[in-house]
Coordinates of C-alpha atoms in Angstrom, one line a residue:
M1 CA -10.0 -0.1 -11.5
V2 CA -10.9 -0.9 -7.9
Q3 CA -9.1 -4.2 -8.3
V4 CA -5.9 -2.5 -9.4
L5 CA -6.0 -0.1 -6.5
T6 CA -6.6 -2.9 -4.1
D7 CA -3.6 -4.9 -5.4
V8 CA -1.2 -2.1 -4.5
D9 CA -2.7 -1.9 -1.0
L10 CA -4.2 1.6 -1.4
V11 CA -7.1 2.8 0.8
I12 CA -9.9 4.5 -1.1
S13 CA -11.1 7.4 1.1
K14 CA -13.9 8.5 -1.2
S15 CA -15.1 7.9 -4.7
Y16 CA -17.4 9.3 -7.4
I17 CA -18.3 7.3 -10.5
C18 CA -20.0 8.7 -13.7
S19 CA -20.4 7.0 -17.1
D20 CA -22.9 7.8 -19.7
G21 CA -23.2 8.9 -23.3
G22 CA -20.0 7.2 -24.3
W23 CA -17.9 9.0 -21.7
F24 CA -16.8 8.2 -18.1
M25 CA -15.0 9.8 -15.3
D26 CA -14.2 7.8 -12.1
V27 CA -12.6 9.7 -9.2
F28 CA -10.9 7.9 -6.4
H29 CA -9.2 9.6 -3.4
V30 CA -6.6 7.2 -2.2
T31 CA -3.9 7.0 0.5
D32 CA -1.5 4.3 1.7
Q33 CA -2.4 2.2 4.7
L34 CA -1.1 4.8 7.1
G35 CA -3.2 7.6 5.5
N36 CA -0.3 9.2 3.7
K37 CA -0.4 10.7 0.2
I38 CA 1.1 8.5 -2.5
T39 CA 4.4 10.0 -3.7
D40 CA 6.1 6.9 -5.1
D41 CA 6.2 7.4 -8.9
T42 CA 6.5 3.6 -9.5
I43 CA 3.2 3.0 -7.9
L44 CA 1.5 5.7 -9.9
L45 CA 3.0 4.5 -13.1
Y46 CA 2.0 0.9 -12.3
I47 CA -1.6 2.0 -11.8
Q48 CA -1.6 3.9 -15.1
Q49 CA -0.1 1.0 -17.0
A50 CA -2.4 -1.6 -15.4
I51 CA -5.6 0.4 -16.1
C52 CA -4.6 1.3 -19.6
A53 CA -3.6 -2.3 -20.4
K54 CA -7.0 -3.4 -19.2
G55 CA -8.9 -0.9 -21.3
S56 CA -6.9 -1.8 -24.4
G57 CA -7.3 -5.5 -24.0
R58 CA -3.6 -6.1 -23.4
G59 CA -4.0 -7.8 -20.1
G60 CA -4.1 -5.8 -16.8
G61 CA -6.7 -6.3 -14.2
G62 CA -4.1 -6.4 -11.5
S63 CA -1.7 -8.9 -13.2
S64 CA 1.9 -7.8 -13.2
H65 CA 2.7 -9.5 -16.5
G66 CA 4.4 -7.0 -18.8
L67 CA 4.0 -4.2 -16.3
L68 CA 6.7 -2.2 -14.5
P69 CA 7.0 -3.7 -11.0
C70 CA 6.6 -1.5 -7.9
T71 CA 10.0 -1.1 -6.3
G72 CA 9.3 1.6 -3.8
P73 CA 8.3 1.4 -0.1
M74 CA 4.9 0.0 -1.2
R75 CA 5.2 -3.0 -3.4
M76 CA 2.7 -5.2 -5.1
R77 CA 1.6 -8.0 -2.8
Q78 CA 2.7 -11.5 -3.8
V79 CA 1.3 -12.8 -7.1
W80 CA 0.9 -16.5 -7.3
T81 CA 1.5 -17.7 -10.8
G82 CA 2.8 -21.0 -12.2
Q83 CA 1.4 -23.0 -9.3
A84 CA -1.5 -25.5 -9.0
T85 CA -4.5 -24.0 -7.4
L86 CA -6.8 -25.9 -5.0
E87 CA -10.4 -24.6 -4.4
I88 CA -12.6 -26.0 -1.7
A89 CA -16.2 -25.0 -0.7
G90 CA -18.7 -26.6 1.6
Y91 CA -20.2 -26.5 5.1
D92 CA -18.0 -25.3 7.9
R93 CA -17.0 -28.0 10.3
P94 CA -14.5 -27.9 13.3
G95 CA -11.1 -29.2 12.2
L96 CA -11.9 -29.0 8.4
L97 CA -8.9 -26.8 7.5
S98 CA -6.6 -28.9 9.8
E99 CA -7.7 -32.1 8.0
I100 CA -7.2 -30.6 4.6
S101 CA -3.7 -29.3 5.3
A102 CA -2.8 -32.6 6.9
G103 CA -3.9 -34.4 3.8
L104 CA -1.7 -32.2 1.6
A105 CA 1.3 -32.7 3.9
E106 CA 0.7 -36.5 3.6
L107 CA 1.0 -36.1 -0.1
Q108 CA 4.2 -34.0 0.2
C109 CA 2.4 -30.9 -1.2
Q110 CA 3.9 -27.6 -0.1
V111 CA 1.4 -24.8 0.5
S112 CA 2.8 -21.5 -0.6
A113 CA -0.3 -19.4 0.1
A114 CA -3.8 -20.0 1.4
V115 CA -6.9 -17.9 2.1
A116 CA -10.0 -19.3 3.9
W117 CA -13.3 -17.6 4.8
T118 CA -16.3 -18.8 6.8
H119 CA -19.8 -17.3 6.8
K120 CA -23.3 -18.5 7.8
G121 CA -22.1 -22.0 8.4
R122 CA -20.3 -22.2 5.0
A123 CA -16.6 -22.3 4.3
A124 CA -14.4 -21.6 1.2
C125 CA -10.7 -21.9 0.8
I126 CA -8.1 -21.4 -2.0
M127 CA -4.7 -22.8 -1.7
Y128 CA -1.6 -22.4 -4.0
L129 CA 0.7 -25.5 -4.1
E130 CA 4.3 -25.2 -5.0
D131 CA 5.3 -27.1 -8.1
K132 CA 7.9 -29.7 -7.1
Q133 CA 8.9 -33.1 -8.4
T134 CA 7.6 -34.7 -5.2
V135 CA 4.1 -33.5 -5.7
P136 CA 1.8 -36.2 -7.1
G137 CA -0.6 -35.7 -10.0
L138 CA -3.4 -33.2 -9.7
A139 CA -6.1 -35.9 -10.1
E140 CA -4.5 -37.8 -7.1
I141 CA -4.5 -34.7 -5.0
R142 CA -8.1 -33.8 -5.8
A143 CA -9.3 -37.4 -5.0
H144 CA -7.5 -37.4 -1.7
I145 CA -8.7 -34.0 -0.6
A146 CA -12.3 -34.8 -1.8
S147 CA -12.4 -37.8 0.5
V148 CA -11.3 -35.6 3.4
V149 CA -14.0 -32.9 2.7
E150 CA -16.7 -35.5 2.0
A151 CA -16.0 -37.1 5.5
H152 CA -16.9 -33.7 7.1
H153 CA -20.3 -33.4 5.3
H154 CA -23.6 -35.1 6.0
E155 CA -25.5 -36.8 3.2
G156 CA -27.1 -34.3 0.9
E157 CA -24.9 -31.3 1.9
Q158 CA -23.3 -29.4 -0.9
W159 CA -19.5 -29.4 -1.2
A160 CA -16.9 -29.0 -4.0
V161 CA -13.2 -29.6 -4.6
R162 CA -11.4 -28.4 -7.7
I163 CA -7.8 -28.3 -8.6
G164 CA -5.9 -27.2 -11.7
D165 CA -3.4 -24.8 -13.1
P166 CA -4.1 -21.1 -12.5
A167 CA -5.0 -20.7 -16.2
G168 CA -7.9 -23.0 -15.7
I169 CA -9.3 -21.2 -12.6
P170 CA -10.7 -17.7 -13.2
A171 CA -8.8 -14.8 -11.7
A172 CA -6.3 -16.7 -9.6
A173 CA -3.2 -14.7 -10.2
G174 CA -3.1 -12.3 -7.3
P175 CA -4.5 -11.2 -3.9
S176 CA -7.5 -9.3 -5.0
Q177 CA -8.4 -11.9 -7.7
T178 CA -8.2 -14.6 -5.0
E179 CA -10.6 -12.7 -2.8
R180 CA -12.9 -12.1 -5.7
R181 CA -12.9 -15.8 -6.4
L182 CA -13.7 -16.5 -2.7
H183 CA -16.7 -14.3 -3.0
Q184 CA -17.8 -16.4 -6.0
L185 CA -17.3 -19.7 -4.2
M186 CA -19.2 -18.5 -1.1
C187 CA -22.0 -17.2 -3.2
A188 CA -22.2 -20.5 -5.1
N189 CA -22.1 -22.2 -1.7
S190 CA -25.4 -20.5 -0.9
D191 CA -24.2 -18.4 2.0
N192 CA -26.4 -15.5 0.8
N193 CA -29.7 -17.2 1.7
F194 CA -30.6 -15.2 4.8
Q195 CA -33.4 -16.4 7.0
D196 CA -32.9 -13.6 9.6
C197 CA -33.4 -10.6 7.3
C198 CA -35.9 -7.9 8.1
R199 CA -37.8 -6.5 5.2
I200 CA -39.6 -3.1 5.3
G201 CA -40.9 -1.9 1.9
N202 CA -38.0 -2.0 -0.6
T203 CA -35.3 -2.3 2.2
I204 CA -33.8 -5.6 3.3
S205 CA -31.6 -5.5 6.4
T206 CA -29.7 -7.4 9.0
D207 CA -28.4 -6.1 12.3
T208 CA -25.4 -4.6 10.6
T209 CA -26.3 -3.9 6.9
Q210 CA -29.2 -2.3 5.0
V211 CA -29.8 -2.6 1.2
A212 CA -32.6 -0.7 -0.5
I213 CA -33.4 -1.0 -4.2
D214 CA -35.5 1.5 -6.1
Y215 CA -36.3 2.3 -9.7
C216 CA -35.1 5.6 -11.0
K217 CA -37.8 6.2 -13.6
E218 CA -36.5 9.5 -15.1
R219 CA -33.0 8.0 -15.7
G220 CA -34.0 4.4 -16.5
Y221 CA -31.7 2.9 -13.8
S222 CA -32.1 0.7 -10.7
M223 CA -30.9 2.6 -7.7
V224 CA -29.1 0.4 -5.1
N225 CA -28.4 2.0 -1.7
V226 CA -26.1 0.3 0.8
K227 CA -25.6 1.3 4.4
C228 CA -23.3 -0.5 6.8
R229 CA -20.4 -0.1 9.1
D230 CA -17.3 1.3 7.3
R231 CA -14.3 -1.1 6.9
P232 CA -11.4 -1.7 4.6
K233 CA -12.1 -3.1 1.1
L234 CA -15.8 -2.4 1.4
L235 CA -15.9 -0.8 -2.1
F236 CA -14.0 -3.7 -3.6
D237 CA -16.5 -6.3 -2.2
T238 CA -19.7 -4.5 -3.3
V239 CA -18.4 -3.6 -6.8
C240 CA -17.1 -7.2 -7.4
T241 CA -20.5 -8.6 -6.4
L242 CA -22.5 -6.3 -8.7
T243 CA -20.0 -7.0 -11.6
D244 CA -20.1 -10.8 -11.1
M245 CA -23.9 -10.7 -11.1
E246 CA -23.6 -8.9 -14.5
Y247 CA -24.8 -5.5 -13.4
E248 CA -23.1 -2.4 -14.9
V249 CA -22.5 0.6 -12.6
F250 CA -23.2 3.9 -14.5
H251 CA -23.1 6.3 -11.6
A252 CA -22.1 5.9 -8.0
S253 CA -21.4 8.0 -4.9
I254 CA -19.3 6.5 -2.1
S255 CA -19.0 8.3 1.2
S256 CA -19.2 7.8 5.0
R257 CA -20.3 9.6 8.1
S258 CA -18.6 8.6 11.3
S259 CA -18.3 4.8 11.2
I260 CA -21.3 4.4 8.8
A261 CA -20.6 3.9 5.1
I262 CA -23.1 4.9 2.4
Q263 CA -22.9 3.6 -1.1
E264 CA -25.3 4.6 -3.8
Y265 CA -25.2 2.8 -7.2
Y266 CA -27.2 3.4 -10.4
V267 CA -27.1 0.2 -12.3
R268 CA -28.5 -1.8 -15.2
Q269 CA -28.1 -5.4 -16.3
K270 CA -25.7 -5.9 -19.2
D271 CA -28.8 -6.4 -21.5
G272 CA -30.0 -2.9 -20.5
C273 CA -32.8 -4.1 -18.2
T274 CA -33.3 -2.9 -14.7
L275 CA -34.2 -4.8 -11.5
N276 CA -37.9 -5.2 -12.3
S277 CA -38.8 -8.4 -10.7
E278 CA -39.2 -8.9 -6.9
S279 CA -37.0 -12.0 -7.0
D280 CA -34.2 -10.1 -8.7
R281 CA -34.2 -7.3 -6.1
I282 CA -34.2 -9.8 -3.2
R283 CA -31.3 -11.8 -4.8
V284 CA -29.2 -8.7 -5.4
A285 CA -29.8 -7.3 -1.9
Q286 CA -29.0 -10.6 -0.2
S287 CA -25.9 -11.1 -2.3
L288 CA -24.6 -7.6 -1.3
I289 CA -25.3 -8.2 2.3
A290 CA -23.4 -11.5 2.2
A291 CA -20.5 -9.9 0.4
I292 CA -20.3 -7.2 3.0
E293 CA -20.6 -9.4 6.1
R294 CA -18.6 -12.5 5.1
R295 CA -15.3 -10.5 5.3
V296 CA -16.1 -9.0 8.7
S297 CA -13.6 -10.4 11.1
H298 CA -14.9 -12.1 14.3
G299 CA -12.7 -13.6 16.9
L300 CA -9.2 -13.1 18.3
R301 CA -6.6 -12.3 15.6
L302 CA -3.4 -14.3 15.9
E303 CA -0.3 -13.5 13.8
I304 CA 1.9 -16.6 13.6
T305 CA 5.4 -16.5 12.0
A306 CA 7.7 -19.5 11.4
R307 CA 10.3 -20.9 9.1
N308 CA 8.6 -22.1 5.9
R309 CA 8.6 -25.9 5.8
L310 CA 6.6 -28.8 4.5
G311 CA 3.5 -29.4 6.8
L312 CA 3.7 -26.1 8.6
L313 CA 0.1 -25.2 8.0
S314 CA -1.0 -28.7 9.1
N315 CA 1.0 -28.3 12.4
V316 CA -0.4 -24.9 13.2
S317 CA -4.0 -25.7 12.3
R318 CA -3.8 -28.9 14.4
A319 CA -2.4 -27.0 17.4
L320 CA -5.4 -24.5 17.1
R321 CA -7.9 -27.4 16.9
E322 CA -6.3 -29.3 19.8
N323 CA -6.6 -26.2 22.0
G324 CA -10.4 -26.0 21.2
L325 CA -10.2 -23.2 18.7
S326 CA -12.2 -22.7 15.5
I327 CA -10.7 -20.8 12.6
M328 CA -13.2 -18.2 11.3
R329 CA -10.9 -16.6 8.7
A330 CA -7.3 -17.2 7.7
E331 CA -4.6 -15.9 5.4
V332 CA -1.2 -17.6 5.0
K333 CA 1.6 -16.5 2.7
T334 CA 5.3 -17.2 2.3
R335 CA 8.2 -14.8 1.7
G336 CA 11.3 -16.7 0.9
E337 CA 12.2 -18.9 4.0
K338 CA 9.5 -17.2 6.2
A339 CA 5.8 -18.1 6.4
I340 CA 3.3 -15.6 7.9
G341 CA -0.2 -16.5 8.9
S342 CA -3.2 -14.4 10.2
F343 CA -5.9 -16.5 12.0
Y344 CA -9.1 -15.2 13.4
V345 CA -10.2 -17.7 16.0
T346 CA -13.0 -18.4 18.5
D347 CA -13.7 -21.3 20.8
V348 CA -15.9 -24.1 19.3
S349 CA -19.1 -22.4 20.5
G350 CA -18.1 -19.1 18.9
Q351 CA -17.3 -17.4 22.2
E352 CA -14.3 -15.5 23.4
V353 CA -11.0 -17.2 23.6
S354 CA -9.7 -17.3 27.1
Q355 CA -6.3 -15.9 28.1
H356 CA -5.4 -19.3 29.5
T357 CA -6.0 -21.0 26.1
V358 CA -3.8 -18.4 24.3
Q359 CA -1.0 -19.1 26.9
M360 CA -1.3 -22.8 26.3
L361 CA -1.2 -22.4 22.6
T362 CA 1.8 -20.1 22.8
K363 CA 3.6 -22.6 25.0
E364 CA 2.8 -25.5 22.6
I365 CA 4.2 -23.9 19.5
E366 CA 7.1 -22.0 21.2
G367 CA 10.4 -22.8 19.6
T368 CA 8.9 -23.7 16.2
A369 CA 6.9 -20.5 15.6
T370 CA 6.2 -17.0 17.0
I371 CA 2.7 -16.1 18.0
K372 CA 1.4 -12.6 18.6
V373 CA -2.1 -11.5 19.7
M374 CA -2.9 -8.6 17.4
N375 CA -6.3 -7.4 18.7
Q376 CA -8.7 -8.0 21.5
Y377 CA -11.7 -10.3 20.9
S378 CA -14.4 -8.7 18.9
Q379 CA -17.9 -10.1 19.1
R380 CA -20.5 -9.3 16.4
K381 CA -21.2 -5.6 16.5
P382 CA -24.5 -4.5 18.2
S383 CA -27.4 -3.5 16.0
L384 CA -26.7 -0.7 13.7
Q385 CA -30.4 0.1 12.9
K386 CA -30.4 3.2 15.1
D387 CA -27.0 4.4 13.7
I388 CA -27.9 3.7 10.1
S389 CA -31.4 5.3 10.4
S390 CA -29.9 8.5 11.8
S391 CA -27.5 8.9 8.9
N392 CA -28.8 11.5 6.5
I393 CA -26.3 12.1 3.7
M394 CA -27.4 13.8 0.5
L395 CA -26.0 11.9 -2.6
T396 CA -26.0 13.7 -5.9
T397 CA -25.3 12.5 -9.4
V398 CA -24.1 14.3 -12.5
N399 CA -27.0 15.5 -14.7
N400 CA -26.9 13.4 -17.8
N401 CA -28.4 16.3 -19.8
T402 CA -24.9 17.8 -19.7
L403 CA -23.6 15.0 -21.9
V404 CA -26.6 15.2 -24.3
K405 CA -26.2 18.9 -24.6
E406 CA -22.5 18.5 -25.4
K407 CA -23.3 16.1 -28.2
E408 CA -26.0 18.3 -29.7
E409 CA -23.7 21.3 -29.7
E410 CA -20.9 19.3 -31.4
Q411 CA -23.3 18.1 -34.1
N412 CA -24.5 21.7 -34.7
G413 CA -20.9 22.9 -35.2
R414 CA -21.0 25.3 -32.2
A415 CA -18.1 25.9 -29.9
R416 CA -18.0 23.1 -27.3
T417 CA -17.3 23.6 -23.6
S418 CA -14.8 21.2 -22.1
L419 CA -16.5 18.0 -21.0
G420 CA -13.9 17.5 -18.3
G421 CA -14.5 21.0 -17.0
L422 CA -18.3 20.3 -16.8
L423 CA -17.8 17.1 -15.0
W424 CA -15.2 18.6 -12.6
A425 CA -17.6 21.4 -11.9
Q426 CA -20.3 18.9 -10.9
L427 CA -17.7 17.0 -8.8
G428 CA -16.8 20.2 -7.0
K429 CA -20.4 20.7 -5.9
I430 CA -20.6 17.4 -4.2
S431 CA -17.1 17.0 -2.9
S432 CA -17.9 18.7 0.4
N433 CA -20.4 16.0 1.2
F434 CA -17.8 13.3 1.2
G435 CA -16.2 11.8 4.3
P436 CA -13.6 9.0 4.5
I437 CA -14.4 5.4 3.6
K438 CA -11.8 2.7 4.3
S439 CA -12.3 0.6 1.2

């Protein structure tokens, strides 16, 4: 459900999740990117169709196949289907993306979209290649790119290159699926092994994130509490991480106070077990911290627009490298004859990009592309320990006895109160505790 809402660019302002006794009720308060109420019927119908198709096993999960397309002001973001998909993961090195895109240009491979993340010295990238007659075989492309990636790694360092049709790569059909796959690649690339975590009791924390895991004995769940700075797509990142680690969310309360987001999950493993072992709790906590922090943008954001052509990504990434800039995160997509790229960059030492460097870069690519500085440089946020510790938000869950009582009354043949009414009554009691969260 969160993936479907993410695909249509909705902002989840608050959420409450409840599922037990064979019933579920998930409530999402959503707006568009400008904070406006959703009034476009095509978007609402798409969400209904996508979620219902997913539940009935007829597809869904964000894929637009067989679904009514969004034609209003807010449209589904680009879906990349029928294209070869290139996945790359390994250690982050200066110029890595530039060398990879140059290798693809040498093979006459046109990149129609690409997303790249870096975190904790690791990097992962997914590229979609246009299917043209000039493109060589997939095996040749993989061999060439593998040689480029291997040259950027020292002996013994882990790296991987994979290429194939979208059907052969899990969840590669759309934007949110691509981001979910990037989470999987980064996790497999061991960017969640934190050496700088602080641990106090059952809480593991960094300067910006806290995760505490407890056992809820009376309910038979593991309770996962996450506190961090609020940001867009936070709910998507945490839910995907728990799901990919094969934990089922039975209850959850999602809220925020000021700039601090609070998420509380009641989970079990798919086999019904809770997080009993110390190693499992540490693994889940570190994976959630990594999922939250790897999407946080550091550096100067540059928006580059140009006419789509073969080798464009190679030219832009080379210009960034030659001006002493390192790419921390990137997203490139094409719309007809136009290519649009967002790049978060720092200098090679991770420091602020000077105004002189930006001017030199602008002058170099002027005439072939348009560059805009979208935000000021943002260093890593200061410690949130004080802010997080002062947050005191009461999170309440629906009493499961309501569902048990309903079932008993039905079996005894007595008149049954509306289940939806009982759940909504519980929701009404906690709604006043919720604040906005930019998920």
